[in-house]
Structure formats: structure tokens, C-alpha cells
PDB file of C-alpha atoms and ligand atoms in Angstrom:
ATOM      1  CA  UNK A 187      52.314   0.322 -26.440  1.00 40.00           C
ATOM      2  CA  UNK A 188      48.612  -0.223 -26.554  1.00 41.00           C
ATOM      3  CA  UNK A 189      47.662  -3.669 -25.219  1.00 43.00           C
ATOM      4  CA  UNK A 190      44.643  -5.642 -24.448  1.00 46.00           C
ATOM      5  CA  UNK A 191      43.215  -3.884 -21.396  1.00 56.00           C
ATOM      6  CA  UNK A 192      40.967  -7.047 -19.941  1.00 81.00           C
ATOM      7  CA  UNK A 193      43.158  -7.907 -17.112  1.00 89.00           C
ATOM      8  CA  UNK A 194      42.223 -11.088 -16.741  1.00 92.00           C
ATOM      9  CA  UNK A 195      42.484 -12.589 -20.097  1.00 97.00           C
ATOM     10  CA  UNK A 196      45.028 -15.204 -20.112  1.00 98.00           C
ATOM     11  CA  UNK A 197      48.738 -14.775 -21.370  1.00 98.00           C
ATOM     12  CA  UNK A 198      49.400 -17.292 -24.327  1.00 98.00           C
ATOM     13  CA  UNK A 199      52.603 -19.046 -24.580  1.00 98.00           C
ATOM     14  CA  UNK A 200      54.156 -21.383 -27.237  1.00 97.00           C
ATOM     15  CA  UNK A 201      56.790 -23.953 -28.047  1.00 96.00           C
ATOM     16  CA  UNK A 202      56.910 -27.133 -30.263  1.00 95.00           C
ATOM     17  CA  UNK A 203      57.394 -29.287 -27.680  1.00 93.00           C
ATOM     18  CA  UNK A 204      57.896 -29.405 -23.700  1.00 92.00           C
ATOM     19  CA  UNK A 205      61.014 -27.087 -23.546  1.00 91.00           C
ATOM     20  CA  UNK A 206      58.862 -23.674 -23.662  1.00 95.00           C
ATOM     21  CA  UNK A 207      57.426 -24.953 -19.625  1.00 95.00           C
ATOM     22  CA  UNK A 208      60.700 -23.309 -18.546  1.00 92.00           C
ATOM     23  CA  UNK A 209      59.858 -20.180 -19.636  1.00 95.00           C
ATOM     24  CA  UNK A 210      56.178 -20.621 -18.911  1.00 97.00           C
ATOM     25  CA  UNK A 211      57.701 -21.827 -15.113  1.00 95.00           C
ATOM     26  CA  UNK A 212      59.596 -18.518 -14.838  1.00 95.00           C
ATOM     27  CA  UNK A 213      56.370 -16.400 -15.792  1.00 97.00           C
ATOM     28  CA  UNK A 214      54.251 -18.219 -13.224  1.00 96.00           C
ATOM     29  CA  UNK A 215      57.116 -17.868 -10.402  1.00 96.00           C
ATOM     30  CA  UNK A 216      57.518 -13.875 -11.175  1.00 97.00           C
ATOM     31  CA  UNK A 217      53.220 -13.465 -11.995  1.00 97.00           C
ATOM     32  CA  UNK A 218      51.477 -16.010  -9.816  1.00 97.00           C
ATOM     33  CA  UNK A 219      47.950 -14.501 -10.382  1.00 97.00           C
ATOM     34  CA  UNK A 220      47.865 -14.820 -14.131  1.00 98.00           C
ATOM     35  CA  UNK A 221      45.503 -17.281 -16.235  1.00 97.00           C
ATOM     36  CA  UNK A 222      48.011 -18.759 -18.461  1.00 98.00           C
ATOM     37  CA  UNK A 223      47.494 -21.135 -21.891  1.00 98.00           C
ATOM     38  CA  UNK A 224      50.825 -22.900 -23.285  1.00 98.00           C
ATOM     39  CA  UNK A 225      50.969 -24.492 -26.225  1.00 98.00           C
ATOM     40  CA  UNK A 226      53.598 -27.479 -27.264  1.00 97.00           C
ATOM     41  CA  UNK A 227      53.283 -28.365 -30.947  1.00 97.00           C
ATOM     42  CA  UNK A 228      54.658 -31.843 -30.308  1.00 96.00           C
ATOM     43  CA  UNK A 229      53.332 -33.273 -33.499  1.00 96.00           C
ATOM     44  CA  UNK A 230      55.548 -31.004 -35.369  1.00 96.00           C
ATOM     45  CA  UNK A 231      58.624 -30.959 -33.436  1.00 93.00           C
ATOM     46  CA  UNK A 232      61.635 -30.065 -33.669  1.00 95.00           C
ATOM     47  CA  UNK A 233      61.032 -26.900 -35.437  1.00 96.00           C
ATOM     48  CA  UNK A 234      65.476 -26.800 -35.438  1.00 94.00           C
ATOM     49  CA  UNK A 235      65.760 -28.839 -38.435  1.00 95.00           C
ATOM     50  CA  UNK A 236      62.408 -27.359 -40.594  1.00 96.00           C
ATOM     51  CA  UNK A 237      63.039 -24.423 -43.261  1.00 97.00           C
ATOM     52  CA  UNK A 238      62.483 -20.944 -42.353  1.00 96.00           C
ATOM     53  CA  UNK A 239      59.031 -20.864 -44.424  1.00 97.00           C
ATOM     54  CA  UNK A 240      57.700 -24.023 -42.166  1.00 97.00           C
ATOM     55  CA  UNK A 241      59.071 -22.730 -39.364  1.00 97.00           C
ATOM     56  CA  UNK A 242      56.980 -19.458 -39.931  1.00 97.00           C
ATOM     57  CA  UNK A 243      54.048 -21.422 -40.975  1.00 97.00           C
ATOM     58  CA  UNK A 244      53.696 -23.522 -37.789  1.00 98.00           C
ATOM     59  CA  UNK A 245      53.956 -20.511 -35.419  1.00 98.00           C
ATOM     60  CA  UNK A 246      51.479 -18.785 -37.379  1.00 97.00           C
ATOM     61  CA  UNK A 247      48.839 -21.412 -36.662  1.00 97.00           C
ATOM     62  CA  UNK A 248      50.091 -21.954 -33.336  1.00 98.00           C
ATOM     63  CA  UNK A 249      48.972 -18.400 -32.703  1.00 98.00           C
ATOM     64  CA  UNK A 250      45.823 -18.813 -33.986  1.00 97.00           C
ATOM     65  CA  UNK A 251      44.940 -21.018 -32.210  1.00 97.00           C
ATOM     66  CA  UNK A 252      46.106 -19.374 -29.021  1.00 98.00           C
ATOM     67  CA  UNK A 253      44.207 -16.174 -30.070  1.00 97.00           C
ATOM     68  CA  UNK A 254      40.524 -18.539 -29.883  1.00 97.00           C
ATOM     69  CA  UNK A 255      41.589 -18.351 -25.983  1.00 97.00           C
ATOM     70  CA  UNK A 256      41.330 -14.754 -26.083  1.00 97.00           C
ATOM     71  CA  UNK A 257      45.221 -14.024 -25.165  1.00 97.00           C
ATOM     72  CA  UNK A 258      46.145 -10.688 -23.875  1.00 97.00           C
ATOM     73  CA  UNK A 259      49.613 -11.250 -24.760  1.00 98.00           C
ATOM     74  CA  UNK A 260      51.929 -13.947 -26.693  1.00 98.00           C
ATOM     75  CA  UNK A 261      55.180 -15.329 -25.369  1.00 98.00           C
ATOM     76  CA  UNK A 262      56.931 -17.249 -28.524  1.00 98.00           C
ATOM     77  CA  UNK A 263      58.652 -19.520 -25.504  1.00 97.00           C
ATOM     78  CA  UNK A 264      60.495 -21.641 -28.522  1.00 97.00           C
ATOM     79  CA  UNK A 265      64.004 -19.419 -29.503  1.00 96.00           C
ATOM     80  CA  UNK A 266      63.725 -20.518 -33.410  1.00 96.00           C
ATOM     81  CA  UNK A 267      59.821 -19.523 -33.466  1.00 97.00           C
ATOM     82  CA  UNK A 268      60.906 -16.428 -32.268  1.00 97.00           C
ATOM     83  CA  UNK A 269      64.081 -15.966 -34.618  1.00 96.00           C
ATOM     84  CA  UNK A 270      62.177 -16.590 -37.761  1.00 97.00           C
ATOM     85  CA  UNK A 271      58.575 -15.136 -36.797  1.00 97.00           C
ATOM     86  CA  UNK A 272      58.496 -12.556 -34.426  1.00 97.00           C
ATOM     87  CA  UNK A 273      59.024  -9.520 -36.371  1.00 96.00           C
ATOM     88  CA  UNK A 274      55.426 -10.991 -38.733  1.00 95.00           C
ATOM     89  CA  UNK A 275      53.752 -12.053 -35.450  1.00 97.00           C
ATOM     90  CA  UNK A 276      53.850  -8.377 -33.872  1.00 97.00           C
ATOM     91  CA  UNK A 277      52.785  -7.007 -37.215  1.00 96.00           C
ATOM     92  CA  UNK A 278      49.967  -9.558 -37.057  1.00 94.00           C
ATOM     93  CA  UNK A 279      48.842  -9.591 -33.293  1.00 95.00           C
ATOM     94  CA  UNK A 280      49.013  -5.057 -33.162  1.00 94.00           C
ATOM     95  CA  UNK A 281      47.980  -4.260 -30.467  1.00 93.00           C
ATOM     96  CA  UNK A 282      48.526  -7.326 -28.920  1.00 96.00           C
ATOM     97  CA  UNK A 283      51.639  -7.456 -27.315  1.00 97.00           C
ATOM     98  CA  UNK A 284      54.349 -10.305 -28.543  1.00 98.00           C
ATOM     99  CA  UNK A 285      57.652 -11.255 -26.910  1.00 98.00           C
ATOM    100  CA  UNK A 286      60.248 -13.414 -28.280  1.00 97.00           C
ATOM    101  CA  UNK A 287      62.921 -15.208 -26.253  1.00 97.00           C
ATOM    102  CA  UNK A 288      66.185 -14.460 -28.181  1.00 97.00           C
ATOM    103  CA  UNK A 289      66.584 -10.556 -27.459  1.00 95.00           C
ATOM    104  CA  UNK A 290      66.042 -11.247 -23.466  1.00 95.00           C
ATOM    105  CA  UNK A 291      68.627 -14.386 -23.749  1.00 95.00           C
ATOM    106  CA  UNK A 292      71.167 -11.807 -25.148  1.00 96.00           C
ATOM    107  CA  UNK A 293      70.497  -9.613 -22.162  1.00 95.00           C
ATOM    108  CA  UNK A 294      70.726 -11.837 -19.864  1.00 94.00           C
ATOM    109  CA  UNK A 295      74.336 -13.742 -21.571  1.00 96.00           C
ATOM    110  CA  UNK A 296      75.331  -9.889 -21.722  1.00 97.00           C
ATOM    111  CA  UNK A 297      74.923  -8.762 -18.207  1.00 96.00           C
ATOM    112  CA  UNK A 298      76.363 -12.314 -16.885  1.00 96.00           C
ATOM    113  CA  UNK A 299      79.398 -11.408 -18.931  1.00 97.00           C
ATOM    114  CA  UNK A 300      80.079  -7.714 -20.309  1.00 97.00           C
ATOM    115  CA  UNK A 301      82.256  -7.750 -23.129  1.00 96.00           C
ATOM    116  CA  UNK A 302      82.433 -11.488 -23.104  1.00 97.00           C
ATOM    117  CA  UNK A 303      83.072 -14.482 -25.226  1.00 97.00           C
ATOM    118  CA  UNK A 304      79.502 -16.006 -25.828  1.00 98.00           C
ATOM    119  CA  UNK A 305      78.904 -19.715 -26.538  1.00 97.00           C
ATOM    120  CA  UNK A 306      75.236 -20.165 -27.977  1.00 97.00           C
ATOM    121  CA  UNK A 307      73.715 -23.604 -28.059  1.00 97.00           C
ATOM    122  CA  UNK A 308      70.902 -23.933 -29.874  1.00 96.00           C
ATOM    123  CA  UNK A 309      69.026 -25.367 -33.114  1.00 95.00           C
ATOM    124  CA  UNK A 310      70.073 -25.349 -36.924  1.00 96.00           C
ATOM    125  CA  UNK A 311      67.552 -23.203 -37.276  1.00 95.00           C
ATOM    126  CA  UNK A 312      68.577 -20.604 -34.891  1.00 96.00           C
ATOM    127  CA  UNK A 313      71.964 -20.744 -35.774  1.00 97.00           C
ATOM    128  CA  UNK A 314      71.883 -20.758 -39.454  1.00 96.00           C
ATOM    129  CA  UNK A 315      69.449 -16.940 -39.025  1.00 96.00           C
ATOM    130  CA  UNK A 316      72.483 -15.991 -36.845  1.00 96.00           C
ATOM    131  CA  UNK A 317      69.551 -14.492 -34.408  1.00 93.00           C
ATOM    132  CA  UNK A 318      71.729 -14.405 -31.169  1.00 96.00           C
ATOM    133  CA  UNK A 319      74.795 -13.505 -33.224  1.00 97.00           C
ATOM    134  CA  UNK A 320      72.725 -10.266 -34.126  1.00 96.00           C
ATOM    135  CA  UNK A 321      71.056  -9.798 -30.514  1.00 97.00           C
ATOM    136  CA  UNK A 322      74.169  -9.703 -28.709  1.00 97.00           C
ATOM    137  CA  UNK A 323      76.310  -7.447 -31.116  1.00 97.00           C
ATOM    138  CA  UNK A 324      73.547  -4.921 -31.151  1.00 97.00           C
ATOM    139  CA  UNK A 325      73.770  -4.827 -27.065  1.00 97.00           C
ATOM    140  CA  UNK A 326      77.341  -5.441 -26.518  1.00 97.00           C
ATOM    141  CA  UNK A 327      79.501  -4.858 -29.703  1.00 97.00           C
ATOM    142  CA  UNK A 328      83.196  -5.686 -27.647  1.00 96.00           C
ATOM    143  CA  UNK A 329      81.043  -9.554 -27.340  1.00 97.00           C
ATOM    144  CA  UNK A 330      82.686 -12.492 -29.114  1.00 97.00           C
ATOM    145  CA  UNK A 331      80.041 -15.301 -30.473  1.00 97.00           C
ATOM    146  CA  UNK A 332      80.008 -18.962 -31.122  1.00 97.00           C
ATOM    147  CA  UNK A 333      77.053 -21.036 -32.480  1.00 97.00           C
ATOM    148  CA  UNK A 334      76.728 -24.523 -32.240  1.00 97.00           C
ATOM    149  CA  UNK A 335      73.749 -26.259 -33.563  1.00 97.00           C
ATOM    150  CA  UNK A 336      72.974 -28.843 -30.841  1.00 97.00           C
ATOM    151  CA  UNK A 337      69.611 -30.569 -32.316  1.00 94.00           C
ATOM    152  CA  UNK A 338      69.800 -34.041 -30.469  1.00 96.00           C
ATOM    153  CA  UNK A 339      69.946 -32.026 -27.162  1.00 96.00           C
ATOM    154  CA  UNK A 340      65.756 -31.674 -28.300  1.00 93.00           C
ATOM    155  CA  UNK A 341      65.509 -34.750 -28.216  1.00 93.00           C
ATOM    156  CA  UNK A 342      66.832 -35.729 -24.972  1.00 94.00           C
ATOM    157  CA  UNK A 343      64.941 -33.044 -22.897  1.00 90.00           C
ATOM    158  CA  UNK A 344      61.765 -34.483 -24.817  1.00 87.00           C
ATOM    159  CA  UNK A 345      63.043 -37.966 -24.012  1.00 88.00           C
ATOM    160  CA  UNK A 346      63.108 -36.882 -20.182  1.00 87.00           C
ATOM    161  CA  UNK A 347      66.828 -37.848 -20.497  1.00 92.00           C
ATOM    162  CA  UNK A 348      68.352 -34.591 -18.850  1.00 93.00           C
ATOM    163  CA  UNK A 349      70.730 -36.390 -16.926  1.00 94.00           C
ATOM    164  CA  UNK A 350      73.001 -39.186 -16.824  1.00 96.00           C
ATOM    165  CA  UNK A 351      75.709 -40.466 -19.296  1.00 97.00           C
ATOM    166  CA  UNK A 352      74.181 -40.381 -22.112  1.00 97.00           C
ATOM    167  CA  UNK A 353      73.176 -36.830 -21.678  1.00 97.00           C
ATOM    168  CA  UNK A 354      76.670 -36.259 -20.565  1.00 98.00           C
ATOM    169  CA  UNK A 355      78.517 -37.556 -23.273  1.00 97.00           C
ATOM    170  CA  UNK A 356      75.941 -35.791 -26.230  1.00 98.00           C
ATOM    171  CA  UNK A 357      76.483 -32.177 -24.421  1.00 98.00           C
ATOM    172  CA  UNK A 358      79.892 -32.918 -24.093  1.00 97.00           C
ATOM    173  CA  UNK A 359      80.536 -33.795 -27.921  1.00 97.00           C
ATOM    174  CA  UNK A 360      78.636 -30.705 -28.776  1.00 98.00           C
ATOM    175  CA  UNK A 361      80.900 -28.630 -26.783  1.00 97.00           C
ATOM    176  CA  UNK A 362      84.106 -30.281 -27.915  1.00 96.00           C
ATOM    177  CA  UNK A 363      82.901 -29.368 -31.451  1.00 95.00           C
ATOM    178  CA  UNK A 364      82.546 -25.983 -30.739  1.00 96.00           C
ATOM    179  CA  UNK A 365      85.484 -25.400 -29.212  1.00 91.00           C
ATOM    180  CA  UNK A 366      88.011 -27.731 -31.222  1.00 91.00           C
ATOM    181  CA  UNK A 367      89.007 -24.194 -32.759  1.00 93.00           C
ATOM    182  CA  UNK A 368      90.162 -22.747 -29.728  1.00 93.00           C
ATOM    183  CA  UNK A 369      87.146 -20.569 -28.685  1.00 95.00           C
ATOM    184  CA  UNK A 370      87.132 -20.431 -24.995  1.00 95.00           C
ATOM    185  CA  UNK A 371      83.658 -19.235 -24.196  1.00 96.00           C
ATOM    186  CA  UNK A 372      82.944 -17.300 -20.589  1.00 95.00           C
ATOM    187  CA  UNK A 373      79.297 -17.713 -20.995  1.00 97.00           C
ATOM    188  CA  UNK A 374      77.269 -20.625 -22.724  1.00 97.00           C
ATOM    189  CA  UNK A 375      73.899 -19.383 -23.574  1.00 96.00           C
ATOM    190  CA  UNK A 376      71.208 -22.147 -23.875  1.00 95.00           C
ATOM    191  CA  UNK A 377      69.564 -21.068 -26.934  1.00 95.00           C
ATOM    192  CA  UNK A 378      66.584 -23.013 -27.291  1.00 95.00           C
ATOM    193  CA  UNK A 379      63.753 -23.320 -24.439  1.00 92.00           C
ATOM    194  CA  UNK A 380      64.720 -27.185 -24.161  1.00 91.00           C
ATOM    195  CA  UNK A 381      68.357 -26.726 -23.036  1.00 94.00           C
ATOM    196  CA  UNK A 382      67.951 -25.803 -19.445  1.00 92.00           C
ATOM    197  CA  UNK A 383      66.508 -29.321 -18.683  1.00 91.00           C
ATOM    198  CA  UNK A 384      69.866 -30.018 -19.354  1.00 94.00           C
ATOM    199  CA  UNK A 385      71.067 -27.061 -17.274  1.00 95.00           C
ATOM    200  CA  UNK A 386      73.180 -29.805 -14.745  1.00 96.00           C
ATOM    201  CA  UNK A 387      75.117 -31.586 -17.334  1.00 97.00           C
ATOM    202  CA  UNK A 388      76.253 -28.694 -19.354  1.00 97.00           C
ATOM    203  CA  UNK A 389      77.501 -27.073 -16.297  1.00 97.00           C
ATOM    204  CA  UNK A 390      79.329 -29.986 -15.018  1.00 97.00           C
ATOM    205  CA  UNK A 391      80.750 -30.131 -18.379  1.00 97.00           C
ATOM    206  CA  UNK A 392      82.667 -26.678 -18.155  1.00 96.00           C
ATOM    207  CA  UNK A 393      84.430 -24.275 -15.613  1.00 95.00           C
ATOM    208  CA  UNK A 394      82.914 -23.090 -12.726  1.00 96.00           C
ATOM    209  CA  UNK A 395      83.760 -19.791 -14.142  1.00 96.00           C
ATOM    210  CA  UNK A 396      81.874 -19.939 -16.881  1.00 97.00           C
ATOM    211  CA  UNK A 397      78.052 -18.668 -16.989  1.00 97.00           C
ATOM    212  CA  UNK A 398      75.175 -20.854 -18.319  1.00 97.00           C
ATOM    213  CA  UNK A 399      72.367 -18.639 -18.846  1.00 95.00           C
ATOM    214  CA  UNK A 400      69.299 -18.423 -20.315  1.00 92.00           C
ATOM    215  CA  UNK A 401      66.141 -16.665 -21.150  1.00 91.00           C
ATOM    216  CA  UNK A 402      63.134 -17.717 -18.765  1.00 93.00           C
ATOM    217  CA  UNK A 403      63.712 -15.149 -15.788  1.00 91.00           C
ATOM    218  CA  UNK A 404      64.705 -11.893 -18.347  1.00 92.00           C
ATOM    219  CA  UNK A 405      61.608 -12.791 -20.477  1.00 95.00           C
ATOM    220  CA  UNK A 406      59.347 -13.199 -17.349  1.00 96.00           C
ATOM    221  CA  UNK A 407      60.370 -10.223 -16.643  1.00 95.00           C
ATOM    222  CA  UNK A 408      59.644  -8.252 -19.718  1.00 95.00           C
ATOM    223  CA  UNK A 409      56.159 -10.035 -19.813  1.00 97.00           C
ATOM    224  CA  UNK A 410      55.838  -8.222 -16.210  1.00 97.00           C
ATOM    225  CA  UNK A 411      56.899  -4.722 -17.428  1.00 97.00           C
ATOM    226  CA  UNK A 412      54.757  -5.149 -20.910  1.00 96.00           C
ATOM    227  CA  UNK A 413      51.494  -6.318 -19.076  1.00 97.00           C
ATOM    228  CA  UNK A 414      52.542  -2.841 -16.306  1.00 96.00           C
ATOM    229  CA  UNK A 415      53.081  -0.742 -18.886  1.00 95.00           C
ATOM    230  CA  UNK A 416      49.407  -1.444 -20.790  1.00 92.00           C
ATOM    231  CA  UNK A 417      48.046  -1.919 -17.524  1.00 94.00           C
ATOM    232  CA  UNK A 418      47.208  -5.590 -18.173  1.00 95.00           C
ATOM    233  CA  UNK A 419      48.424  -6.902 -15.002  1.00 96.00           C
ATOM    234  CA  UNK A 420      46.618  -9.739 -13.562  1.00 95.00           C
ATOM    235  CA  UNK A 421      44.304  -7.483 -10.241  1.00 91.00           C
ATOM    236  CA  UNK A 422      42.998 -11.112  -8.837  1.00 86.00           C
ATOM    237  CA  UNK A 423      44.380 -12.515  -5.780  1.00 87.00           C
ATOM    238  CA  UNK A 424      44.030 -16.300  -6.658  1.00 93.00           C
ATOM    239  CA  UNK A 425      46.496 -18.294  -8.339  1.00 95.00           C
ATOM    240  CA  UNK A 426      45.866 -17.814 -12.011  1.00 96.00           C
ATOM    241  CA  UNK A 427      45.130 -21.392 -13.908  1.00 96.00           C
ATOM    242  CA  UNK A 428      46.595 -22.963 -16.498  1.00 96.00           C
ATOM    243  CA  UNK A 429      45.350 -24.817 -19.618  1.00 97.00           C
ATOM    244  CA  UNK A 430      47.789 -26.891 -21.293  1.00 98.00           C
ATOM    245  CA  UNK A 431      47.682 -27.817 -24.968  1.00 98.00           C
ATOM    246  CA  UNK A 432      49.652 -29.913 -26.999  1.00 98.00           C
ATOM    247  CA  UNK A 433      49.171 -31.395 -30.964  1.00 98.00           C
ATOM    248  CA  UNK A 434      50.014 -34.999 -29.723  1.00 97.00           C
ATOM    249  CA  UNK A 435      51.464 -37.391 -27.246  1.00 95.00           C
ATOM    250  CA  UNK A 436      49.504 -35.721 -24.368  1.00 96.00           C
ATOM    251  CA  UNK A 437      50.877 -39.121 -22.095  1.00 96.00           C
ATOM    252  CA  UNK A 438      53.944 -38.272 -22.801  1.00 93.00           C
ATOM    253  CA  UNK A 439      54.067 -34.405 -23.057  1.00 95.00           C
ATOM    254  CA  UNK A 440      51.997 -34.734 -19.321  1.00 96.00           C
ATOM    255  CA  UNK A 441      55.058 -37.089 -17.715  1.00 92.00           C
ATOM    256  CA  UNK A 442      57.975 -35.380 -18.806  1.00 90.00           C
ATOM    257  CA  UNK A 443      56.356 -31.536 -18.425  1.00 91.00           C
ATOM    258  CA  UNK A 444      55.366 -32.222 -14.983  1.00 91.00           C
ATOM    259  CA  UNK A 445      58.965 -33.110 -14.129  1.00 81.00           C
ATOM    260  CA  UNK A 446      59.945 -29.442 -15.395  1.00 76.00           C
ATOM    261  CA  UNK A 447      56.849 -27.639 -14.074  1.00 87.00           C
ATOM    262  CA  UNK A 448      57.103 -29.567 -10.651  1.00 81.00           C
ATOM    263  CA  UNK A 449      53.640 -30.646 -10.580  1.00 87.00           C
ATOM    264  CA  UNK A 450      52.618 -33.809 -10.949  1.00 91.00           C
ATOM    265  CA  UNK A 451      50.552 -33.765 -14.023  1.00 94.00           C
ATOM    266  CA  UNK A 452      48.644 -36.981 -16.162  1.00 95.00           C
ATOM    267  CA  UNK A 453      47.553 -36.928 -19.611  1.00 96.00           C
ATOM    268  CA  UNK A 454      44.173 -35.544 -18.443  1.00 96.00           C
ATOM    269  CA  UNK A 455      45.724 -32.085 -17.501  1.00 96.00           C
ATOM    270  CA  UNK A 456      46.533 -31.883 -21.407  1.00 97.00           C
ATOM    271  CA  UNK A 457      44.038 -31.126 -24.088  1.00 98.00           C
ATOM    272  CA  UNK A 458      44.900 -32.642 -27.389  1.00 98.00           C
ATOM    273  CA  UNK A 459      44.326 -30.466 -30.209  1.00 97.00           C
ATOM    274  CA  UNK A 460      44.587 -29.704 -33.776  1.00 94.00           C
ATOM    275  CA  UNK A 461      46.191 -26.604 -35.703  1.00 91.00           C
TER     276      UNK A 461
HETATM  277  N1  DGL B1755      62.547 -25.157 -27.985  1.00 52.46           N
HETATM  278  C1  DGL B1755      62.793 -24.633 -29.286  1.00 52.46           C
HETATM  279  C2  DGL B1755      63.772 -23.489 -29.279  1.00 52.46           C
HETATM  280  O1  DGL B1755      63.821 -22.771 -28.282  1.00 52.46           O
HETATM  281  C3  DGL B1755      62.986 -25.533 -30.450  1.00 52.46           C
HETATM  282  C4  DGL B1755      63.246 -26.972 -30.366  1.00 52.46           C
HETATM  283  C5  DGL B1755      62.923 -27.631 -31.700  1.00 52.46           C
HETATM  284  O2  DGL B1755      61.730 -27.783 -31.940  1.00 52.46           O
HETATM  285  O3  DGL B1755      63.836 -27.885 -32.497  1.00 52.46           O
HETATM  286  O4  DGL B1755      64.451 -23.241 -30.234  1.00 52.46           O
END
């Protein structure tokens, strides 16, 4: 793979909202020195519920406008982005690397549990393209696969309302639904970049046995082997910075993403912009 070779060019990264900080968290943990740009496209959000040729359309412009920051590399750090649009944004972005979440969720859901029964909560969206249904077969074809659509989870992470009984009782109807038929899953993959703020009540809400995984730490560490193998890797010593941009609600997308990235952040950390 041929990639951008200016080291210190910053990695881009997008969701439509807040949820796409814990994958943007994970990359920071595993590559500390890297200049980093995320984009939430709050005024669109959710994606989950828009059609497949909206869907695309947002996540083209979101890229564009990562690309005026000179991006070495694209994350799409939203799991329906990446399930309608990455196959058009890597034909796009050549030779510019770009990484979807839903292939390194599979990995991950498949390691956790080898020839497992896989629970996938995610969006409409996601579900109705069958993305992870496709993912996991391909790498494990023994795997058995449930999808629930679990849109109001969104909305709750966005909220800031990741625990308590009202996130309780949501994650718990979704699960009930999805297992009314008998499917007893061994791992529950969180399917959309918003679902680990919710990490806490879905596990409380099943087995100890079973696995919640998710994407952040297998895509962090793809982004790591990508940017080794073009040798894009960040060479400074400093922490790299980070320029956060949303499409609106900067108050808001500044209180409830600092609770994810564990910084305190206010809405003058967030540049409002326009796609
Ligand atoms: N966080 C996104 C995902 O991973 C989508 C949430 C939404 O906008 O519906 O699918």
C-alpha cells in the first residue's frame, strides 16, 4: 500500500455524532504522538435510520472536509459510514489509506469467541446491509449471527445517559427482542461506535460468560500497522494534538465527549463547522 509519506500530517477520523471518540480514544492510547482531527456530524445524526444513498452522501462530505486538514489517513469511526461507504471512499482517497470499523469488530467478536454465536447490536442501517453478518462469515464460517437494530441506544450515549435505569431497561428490551427466539449469543458485539458508552449496562444485562466486544482497540491497531507499513508513523516525541470538529451543538458535543475522552473539554475545544 502506498500512503501519504509526511509523517506528521494528522490522521482524520469520523462519526455523526460523539460515539466515534471511542475509537478516536483507542488510537490516541495505542499512538500517543499522532496529530489527530475527528469529526462528529451532529447536525445530521443518526446516520442508523437515513437511506443508504444519504448515508453515502454525508460521509462523502465528511471526508472532504477532513481532506482540507491534509489527512494522511481516514478512520470511518461510525460502523454504518463504514458499511455503506468504505469500499467508494478507498476508491476515492487512493493512495490514501481508509479503514472502516466493521471488518476489525468481526475480528475482534471472532477471536473473543471462535466458532461462536454472535449477537450484533447496532443501527437499522447496519443491520439491514447485513455488514457484520458478511464480516464474520467470511472470517469464521462455523459463527452463528444475530442482528438487532438498537437505534435509541444513539440516542442515549448522545444524551450522556450511559447509565442508570433508563439505560438499563432500553438495553435490556433490545436484548429481550433479540433473543425472544431462543438465540443464546456467547458474544454481543457493539456494532456502532456509540454502544460502548453503554459498555456497563449491557454487560450487567447478560452472563458473565458472555463477551461484549468491540472495535476501538483492533482498529487502533490496524491504523498502527497501516501508518508502519507506508512508513507514516508519527517520528515526534510530543503528544500529538487534536482538533475537534463537529456540524452543531459544540456545548453539548464538548460535555458529553469529554466524559468519553476523559478530558475535561468546553465548547471552545470544538470548532463548529459546515459540510
Ligand atoms: N456511531 C454510528 C455507528 O457506528 C452511528 C450512529 C448513528 O448515527 O445512527 O454506526
Amino acid at each position: 500500500m502506498t500512503g501519504n509519506n509526511n509523517s506528521s500530517l494528522p490522521i482524520g477520523v469520523f462519526d455523526s455524532g460523539v460515539g466515534g471518540l471511542t475509537v478516536l480514544k483507542a488510537i490516541r492510547e495505542t499512538l500517543p504522538h499522532e496529530n489527530l482531527v475527528y469529526l462528529g456530524d451532529t447536525a445530521r445524526l443518526p446516520y442508523g435510520t437515513k437511506s443508504p444513498e444519504s448515508i453515502a452522501r454525508y460521509a462523502t462530505q465528511a471526508t472532504a472536509k477532513l481532506l482540507l486538514h491534509d489527512i494522511k489517513m481516514l478512520v470511518i469511526a461510525c460502523n454504518t459510514a463504514s458499511a455503506v461507504a468504505l469500499d467508494v471512499l478507498k476508491k476515492q482517497m487512493a493512495p490514501i489509506p481508509v479503514l472502516g470499523v466493521v471488518e476489525p469488530g468481526a475480528r475482534a467478536a471472532v477471536a473473543a469467541r471462535p466458532g461462536g454465536s454472535h449477537l450484533v447490536l447496532a443501527t437499522e442501517a447496519t443491520v439491514r446491509l447485513g455488514a457484520y453478518r458478511r464480516a464474520i462469515s467470511a472470517l469464521d464460517p462455523k459463527a452463528r449471527i444475530k442482528e438487532q437494530p438498537c437505534e435509541l441506544l444513539v440516542s442515549l450515549a448522545e444524551e450522556g445517559w450511559t447509565e442508570g435505569d433508563i439505560a438499563d431497561s432500553i438495553v435490556r428490551r433490545y436484548l429481550h427482542e433479540a433473543q425472544k427466539d431462543g438465540f443464546e449469543a456467547d458474544s454481543i458485539i457493539l456494532g456502532c461506535t456509540h454502544f460502548p458508552l453503554l459498555r456497563n449496562a449491557i454487560s450487567a444485562a447478560v452472563a458473565d460468560t458472555v463477551a461484549v466486544v468491540d472495535s476501538a482497540n483492533t482498529t487502533a491497531a490496524v491504523v498502527q500497522q497501516t501508518l508502519r507499513s507506508t512508513g507514516s508513523l508519527a517520528t515526534g516525541r510530543d503528544p500529538g494534538t487534536l482538533t475537534l470538529l463537529a456540524t452543531d451543538g459544540i456545548a453539548r458535543f464538548a460535555r458529553v465527549g469529554g466524559q468519553f475522552l476523559g478530558t475535561a473539554l468546553t465548547a471552545d475545544d470544538v470548532h463548529l463547522v459546515d459540510l
